[in-house]
Amino acid sequence: MWQKSVGVGLLALATGYVFLLDPDLPDSVLKYISDAFLSQRRGNLTSPESSMSVAWDALITRPAKRWNRIAVGVNACVDVVLSGVRLLQALGSNPGTGQDHLVLHSVKDLEDAFIHFMERGAAAERFFSDAGSFNHIAETALKYPGAQLYVGGNAALIGQKLAADPELQVLLCGPIGPKLHDLLDENIIVPPGSMQEQDEFHLILEYREGEEWGPLRAPNANRFIFSHDLSNGAMNTLETFVSSLEEFQPDLVVLSGLHMMEGQTREIRQERLLKAVASISDIRTDVPVHLELASMTDPELMTKIIHQQVFPVVNSIGLNEQELLFLTQAASGPHASLASWNGVPDVGIVSDILFWILREHGRTPRKQSELTRIHFHTLAYHVLATVDGHWANQVAAVAAGARVAGMQACATKTIDVSRVYLKAPLEFATSKMEAASRVSLNPSEPVSEWHREGITFHYTPVLVCKDPLRTVGLGDAISAEGLLYSEVYPH
């Protein structure tokens, strides 16, 4: 009993101290603290995390018209997941000064880039150019006692997540070797043209929140991915994917893997990109196409995807904070001068960039672009931005995406409120570029909505796993879950 009394006393003192420091705090923040204090006094053990979890369950309802057949392509591999620090130690590396490299050529480059991103707690993906060095690193990783093998590649991970729904038929195209085929859900349909004799391996170097290596300390859990992947880089199964669509007759197509082309020459990259655009354009207009982006470093490739080729022919995209910032930097969009995010990405800045993408590169009365939906996800929160009149059930979609993030990171079938916490801001402005409304967090109504010139934004915090068991594939699971609960209006 005394512990409870001490807790109530400390909370009361903290509330008074915060008020003395800033008596002009917004009423919403003071009410949030006050409610927590009253909850403690009354012996009410309902936490904000519990309130959010219960509210999500009520909000997450299936759309009126569900998908039946989903085709996913075209990148797939085997993920070798292990501790980044432990692998680098096994390779003889020591903690030094971090430095980003757009392409990795050696173990030293790997060490530099891993440290660069670990000290920022940021996810990244890089191509390893030297086959011999990569094979040596991969063999070391495969022999490491803690290494685990999983389905990898955005397309395969999205397909695997979708295949968990017994009412869905899922087609997956990608370079699928024997090991990956064994790991895939048995309900996934794999065209014979996708099978190959050898697997493509991607190395996933994970680190925990607070993990230390010499003077280095990770601010949050994340991962660094690298590979010497030629099949996915050349999008070798694109033709198989497209030819399979006519027979499979999907009602949703999910495309990923464009980022893997960064390891190709400019000529090959341009040729394959044009082929991808032509293939997407051949898909029936009543079948929406979702593009899942991933970490990229080449501004020219990103600019072509945005301005000239891919964005105008897809209906939906999914991306995280690193990809969003790189996108606006490459295309000279709003907040392009921002070098990197400082902690949790500012919601107003994110909102400005999403608005600009849909206004400048999405469907408007002045443009014929097909793009009408963006699912943005970061560790602390998600935002779904949609052009009005094209998508339904987005409250459920954004909530479902956020819920699955906490579940998958903690490897639980439901949200375990003892293992998650709120990292999202209690209050934020919806724009940094114009007069904006302010949104306050209400855990009992966790999805916030605002509008801006024909575009609707849905926002919800994430219940972040305190001790995540695996960070790889979270973005793919989030996008897949968001799509499962989405409904597209007929043209």
Coordinates of C-alpha atoms in Angstrom, one line a residue, residues 8-25 30 33-34 37:
V8 CA 0.6 9.2 -6.0
G9 CA 2.7 11.7 -4.0
L10 CA 5.5 11.7 -6.5
L11 CA 3.0 12.2 -9.4
A12 CA 1.4 15.1 -7.5
L13 CA 4.8 16.7 -6.9
A14 CA 5.8 16.2 -10.6
T15 CA 2.5 17.8 -11.7
G16 CA 3.1 20.9 -9.5
Y17 CA 6.7 21.2 -10.6
V18 CA 5.8 21.0 -14.3
F19 CA 3.2 23.7 -13.8
L20 CA 5.6 26.0 -12.0
L21 CA 8.2 25.6 -14.8
D22 CA 5.6 26.5 -17.4
P23 CA 2.2 27.8 -16.2
D24 CA 1.2 28.4 -19.8
L25 CA 1.2 24.8 -20.8
L30 CA -2.3 19.7 -18.1
I33 CA -1.2 14.9 -16.4
S34 CA -4.2 15.6 -14.2
F37 CA -2.9 11.8 -11.2

